[in-house]
Amino acid sequence: MSRNSLKVLYITGWCRNGSTIIGNVLNEVEGFFHTGELSFLWKNAYGNGSNTSCGCGEALTSCGIWSRVLQEETPPGQDPAGHAREVVKRQTKAVRTRHTWNILREGTRSEAVREYAATLSRTYRAIAKATGSHTLVDSGKLPSEAALLPHVEGITPYYLYLVRDPRAAAHSWTKTKQYVVPMSTFRSTSYWVGFNLASEAVIRRYPERSFFLRYEDFIANPASGVDGLLGMLGEEGAVNPVKGRTVQLGGNHTVTGNPDRFRAGTTLLRPEDDAWRKELPSRARALTEALSWPLMARYGYYQPPRTHARASEGSVTANNDTREDVRGTGTGR
């Protein structure tokens, strides 16, 4: 990797997996910048998305960072709004989850994929220029986009494959949060399976730059999880912002993500994620388990909670069996 190459840590996996809080924690590391879910920038900036606000509270087109990025990324002679519509069309046509395997096989053979890779290259470099950052954290969670990053000029991609118990994710999707609407258990779990299978395909292709982490293990030992990520990125000397179970969050400029991204100040990273055990209806729980049990077993979610806690001590990955099944993941570079 070139010393001057821009690092991009891409978080992949299904939504409601803790990517927003992990991204915002890393945002507090010197030289890091959390973009939020960057793939929504063009859709949200020009009024076609569900949330047009930056994490700073300003509209994306008014934010000092994103207004500059959008202007610099737009090719000469093109209207920013018209260009944004073209970007969204390319995303829909060629960079959805089902396209992950095509991109892994064919790279940028497709013109739409090639054009989108060029767009990401301009955008990542514009962000680094506007923020003075050497490492960007993109919590986009799209496996297809993750598969594309090795073809994006000017960056060196790394991957955080973040998994959360599908029952906890299904329970989270029953809640309405500002611009995030609820989703049925069947749909949430189906997406959980699809996104995780596609994410596995990506990190198996690039194991030396991939890190597997269960959200439950992160909240069991958050400082250790951050240390592991910094190590993979070659930033062992960076100051870990997590102290015990708390982190001091400043402002951020996330494109979108969990509405909790607007919170700042002293933040407690709760040591448990078990509300679903009491609140998720038994029928929904049974449906989730029926749809996802092979991957649940692979990731260790059929083990009792105490085993989870023991496994997380001294290790930011799930457990040895999980590391073997999702081959090549862990803390190694």
XYZ file of C-alpha atoms in Angstrom:
333
model
C 0.000 0.000 0.000
C 1.282 3.447 -0.852
C 2.082 5.605 2.158
C -0.157 8.308 0.704
C -3.056 5.985 -0.136
C -6.340 6.868 1.479
C -7.672 4.122 3.742
C -11.376 3.314 3.656
C -12.830 1.069 6.345
C -16.099 -0.199 4.919
C -18.636 -1.643 7.347
C -20.719 -4.391 5.791
C -23.563 -6.563 7.103
C -27.282 -6.033 7.635
C -28.769 -2.859 9.152
C -29.391 -2.303 12.870
C -26.062 -3.980 13.613
C -24.378 -1.177 15.552
C -22.515 0.338 12.603
C -23.524 3.916 13.442
C -22.180 3.890 16.986
C -18.984 2.078 15.975
C -18.476 4.555 13.135
C -19.018 7.508 15.445
C -16.602 6.061 17.999
C -13.937 5.748 15.295
C -14.790 9.302 14.204
C -13.142 10.426 17.456
C -9.783 8.915 16.447
C -7.410 11.552 15.092
C -7.289 11.468 11.308
C -10.487 9.392 10.985
C -13.775 10.600 9.500
C -17.076 8.708 9.625
C -19.066 9.365 6.465
C -22.171 7.521 7.610
C -23.930 5.605 4.828
C -22.232 7.353 1.952
C -24.212 5.566 -0.772
C -27.258 7.669 0.211
C -25.447 10.988 -0.306
C -26.788 11.691 -3.784
C -30.324 10.470 -3.091
C -30.655 12.359 0.185
C -28.891 15.558 -0.847
C -31.418 16.447 -3.518
C -34.639 15.623 -1.731
C -35.399 12.104 -2.941
C -34.285 10.264 0.206
C -35.926 9.775 3.569
C -33.447 11.966 5.423
C -31.782 15.058 3.985
C -29.934 16.121 7.157
C -26.251 15.775 7.911
C -25.251 14.554 11.372
C -24.375 18.178 12.155
C -28.060 19.090 11.757
C -27.701 21.086 8.545
C -29.154 20.013 5.221
C -26.576 18.057 3.252
C -26.508 20.747 0.570
C -25.876 23.425 3.220
C -23.326 21.546 5.330
C -19.853 23.006 4.928
C -18.350 19.598 4.219
C -20.955 17.887 2.047
C -21.767 20.952 -0.045
C -18.084 21.156 -0.901
C -17.820 17.408 -1.596
C -20.897 17.411 -3.820
C -19.591 20.354 -5.813
C -16.095 18.916 -6.213
C -17.327 15.415 -7.092
C -19.715 16.572 -9.834
C -18.010 16.259 -13.240
C -17.332 19.563 -15.034
C -20.251 20.931 -17.007
C -22.864 18.828 -15.223
C -25.667 20.004 -12.968
C -25.230 18.564 -9.421
C -28.877 17.519 -9.119
C -28.895 15.915 -12.562
C -25.607 14.160 -11.827
C -27.050 12.872 -8.544
C -29.992 11.316 -10.398
C -27.572 9.523 -12.721
C -25.584 8.191 -9.759
C -28.742 6.781 -8.152
C -29.688 5.122 -11.459
C -26.289 3.415 -11.621
C -26.609 2.246 -8.026
C -30.010 0.709 -8.764
C -28.902 -0.859 -12.021
C -25.592 -2.410 -11.001
C -24.678 -2.051 -7.311
C -27.403 -3.781 -5.332
C -26.796 -6.720 -2.999
C -27.644 -9.283 -5.667
C -24.855 -7.822 -7.837
C -22.164 -8.654 -5.265
C -21.111 -11.903 -6.935
C -21.051 -10.334 -10.411
C -18.731 -7.591 -9.180
C -16.468 -10.120 -7.458
C -16.250 -12.092 -10.713
C -16.164 -9.339 -13.304
C -14.934 -6.222 -11.514
C -15.700 -3.106 -13.551
C -16.522 -4.818 -16.848
C -19.992 -3.229 -16.723
C -20.047 0.431 -17.749
C -22.467 1.317 -14.936
C -20.196 -0.325 -12.356
C -17.129 1.348 -13.852
C -18.778 4.774 -13.733
C -19.887 4.269 -10.143
C -16.362 3.229 -9.137
C -15.102 6.496 -10.648
C -17.759 8.413 -8.707
C -16.674 6.794 -5.435
C -13.036 7.576 -6.192
C -13.782 11.278 -6.714
C -16.028 11.363 -3.662
C -13.675 9.647 -1.215
C -10.802 11.888 -2.289
C -12.994 14.993 -2.004
C -13.990 13.960 1.535
C -10.379 13.426 2.553
C -9.469 16.822 1.124
C -12.366 18.602 2.846
C -11.740 16.981 6.236
C -7.980 16.453 6.272
C -8.524 12.774 7.076
C -6.311 9.821 6.193
C -8.883 7.142 7.086
C -12.572 7.192 6.167
C -15.163 4.973 7.825
C -18.060 4.229 5.480
C -20.947 2.462 7.227
C -22.808 1.839 3.979
C -23.289 -1.906 4.672
C -23.821 -2.741 1.000
C -21.856 -5.917 0.156
C -21.898 -5.018 -3.538
C -20.249 -1.688 -2.794
C -17.751 -3.427 -0.534
C -16.906 -5.786 -3.419
C -16.319 -2.790 -5.685
C -13.859 -0.923 -3.466
C -10.682 -2.734 -4.658
C -11.472 -1.248 -8.090
C -11.810 2.302 -6.750
C -8.742 4.332 -7.669
C -6.796 6.099 -4.956
C -7.947 4.122 -1.911
C -6.952 1.043 0.049
C -10.084 -0.718 1.329
C -10.472 -2.553 4.629
C -13.586 -4.340 5.825
C -15.452 -4.615 9.099
C -17.975 -7.411 8.765
C -20.407 -6.620 11.559
C -23.057 -9.144 12.619
C -25.861 -8.894 15.150
C -28.211 -11.602 16.413
C -31.071 -11.669 13.852
C -33.633 -11.807 16.664
C -32.257 -8.573 18.104
C -32.226 -7.041 14.621
C -35.824 -8.139 13.969
C -36.877 -6.648 17.308
C -35.105 -3.379 16.490
C -36.954 -3.193 13.172
C -40.298 -3.218 15.007
C -39.470 0.234 16.393
C -40.135 3.498 14.579
C -37.272 5.994 14.819
C -37.779 9.357 13.133
C -37.101 8.720 9.435
C -36.676 4.926 9.875
C -39.909 2.996 9.322
C -40.642 -0.463 10.790
C -40.073 -3.681 8.859
C -41.729 -7.079 9.205
C -39.872 -9.946 10.851
C -39.926 -11.968 7.648
C -38.476 -9.146 5.580
C -35.854 -8.142 8.143
C -34.616 -11.700 8.577
C -34.601 -12.375 4.848
C -32.422 -9.311 4.358
C -30.237 -10.419 7.297
C -29.551 -13.732 5.567
C -28.965 -12.197 2.124
C -26.695 -9.399 3.292
C -24.628 -11.715 5.470
C -24.135 -14.316 2.743
C -22.984 -11.582 0.364
C -20.734 -10.029 3.026
C -19.099 -13.399 3.629
C -18.320 -13.663 -0.077
C -16.483 -10.333 0.047
C -14.359 -10.972 3.116
C -13.428 -14.442 1.911
C -12.009 -12.764 -1.186
C -10.033 -10.221 0.884
C -9.267 -11.962 4.210
C -6.039 -10.104 4.931
C -7.915 -6.796 5.169
C -11.086 -8.044 6.874
C -12.259 -8.060 10.465
C -15.248 -10.079 11.704
C -17.048 -8.740 14.753
C -20.310 -9.571 16.447
C -22.094 -6.567 17.892
C -22.653 -8.513 21.101
C -18.916 -9.015 21.496
C -18.249 -5.361 20.776
C -20.533 -4.163 23.567
C -19.111 -6.803 25.906
C -15.647 -5.257 25.478
C -15.826 -2.102 23.328
C -12.284 -0.866 23.934
C -10.866 -4.202 22.811
C -12.964 -4.115 19.655
C -11.668 -0.669 18.735
C -8.090 -1.742 19.469
C -8.499 -4.677 17.092
C -9.762 -2.442 14.292
C -6.977 0.082 14.791
C -4.476 -2.762 14.648
C -5.849 -4.077 11.368
C -5.649 -0.571 9.911
C -2.024 -0.219 10.975
C -2.939 2.506 13.467
C -1.778 0.802 16.673
C -0.375 4.080 17.979
C -3.692 5.914 17.707
C -5.481 6.880 20.920
C -8.510 4.685 21.605
C -11.405 7.032 22.479
C -13.234 4.375 24.537
C -12.526 4.509 28.260
C -14.106 1.583 30.047
C -17.702 1.710 28.824
C -17.880 5.360 27.901
C -16.816 7.494 24.976
C -16.960 11.242 24.523
C -18.645 11.827 21.186
C -18.225 15.163 19.469
C -20.188 16.326 16.452
C -20.227 14.322 13.261
C -21.087 14.732 9.590
C -22.764 11.423 8.851
C -24.842 11.254 5.670
C -27.430 9.017 7.295
C -27.694 6.070 9.681
C -29.434 5.317 12.949
C -31.126 8.501 14.239
C -29.006 8.146 17.379
C -26.193 9.614 15.269
C -27.398 13.082 16.291
C -26.454 12.440 19.918
C -23.192 13.791 21.293
C -21.425 14.087 24.625
C -20.558 11.382 27.134
C -22.062 8.156 25.792
C -22.422 4.876 27.663
C -21.957 1.712 25.615
C -24.493 -0.581 27.264
C -23.162 -4.046 28.157
C -26.249 -5.958 27.040
C -28.479 -6.361 24.002
C -31.295 -8.502 25.348
C -34.531 -6.475 25.147
C -35.652 -8.783 22.344
C -35.745 -11.722 24.783
C -38.700 -10.147 26.604
C -40.328 -8.101 23.855
C -40.035 -10.091 20.616
C -43.223 -12.193 20.237
C -42.618 -15.941 20.276
C -44.046 -16.320 16.782
C -41.662 -13.716 15.388
C -38.773 -15.316 17.234
C -39.609 -18.747 15.816
C -39.872 -17.328 12.306
C -36.506 -15.588 12.608
C -34.818 -18.749 13.843
C -36.392 -20.881 11.116
C -35.169 -18.543 8.371
C -31.689 -17.909 9.705
C -30.648 -20.940 11.782
C -27.718 -22.104 9.604
C -26.000 -18.711 9.847
C -27.055 -18.269 13.474
C -25.281 -21.511 14.317
C -22.223 -20.449 12.324
C -21.979 -17.198 14.242
C -22.534 -18.824 17.627
C -26.009 -17.479 18.359
C -27.363 -20.810 19.550
C -24.935 -20.816 22.467
C -26.198 -19.696 25.895
C -25.461 -16.066 26.886
C -22.761 -17.021 29.413
C -20.779 -18.766 26.703
C -21.035 -15.602 24.601
C -19.635 -13.555 27.462
C -16.739 -15.949 28.054
C -15.909 -16.068 24.366
C -15.725 -12.298 24.158
C -13.186 -11.988 26.963
C -9.788 -11.403 25.429
C -11.145 -11.637 21.884
C -13.075 -9.196 19.770
C -14.154 -11.894 17.351
C -17.038 -14.249 18.061
C -15.392 -17.583 18.824
C -12.923 -19.980 17.251
C -15.608 -21.945 15.441
C -16.998 -18.777 13.901
C -13.565 -17.631 12.793
C -13.002 -20.952 11.079
C -16.367 -20.854 9.290
C -15.914 -17.267 8.128
C -12.414 -18.094 6.987
C -9.751 -15.431 6.958
C -11.539 -13.027 9.286
C -10.324 -11.843 12.644
C -7.626 -9.406 13.666
C -4.934 -10.435 11.234
C -3.843 -8.252 8.340
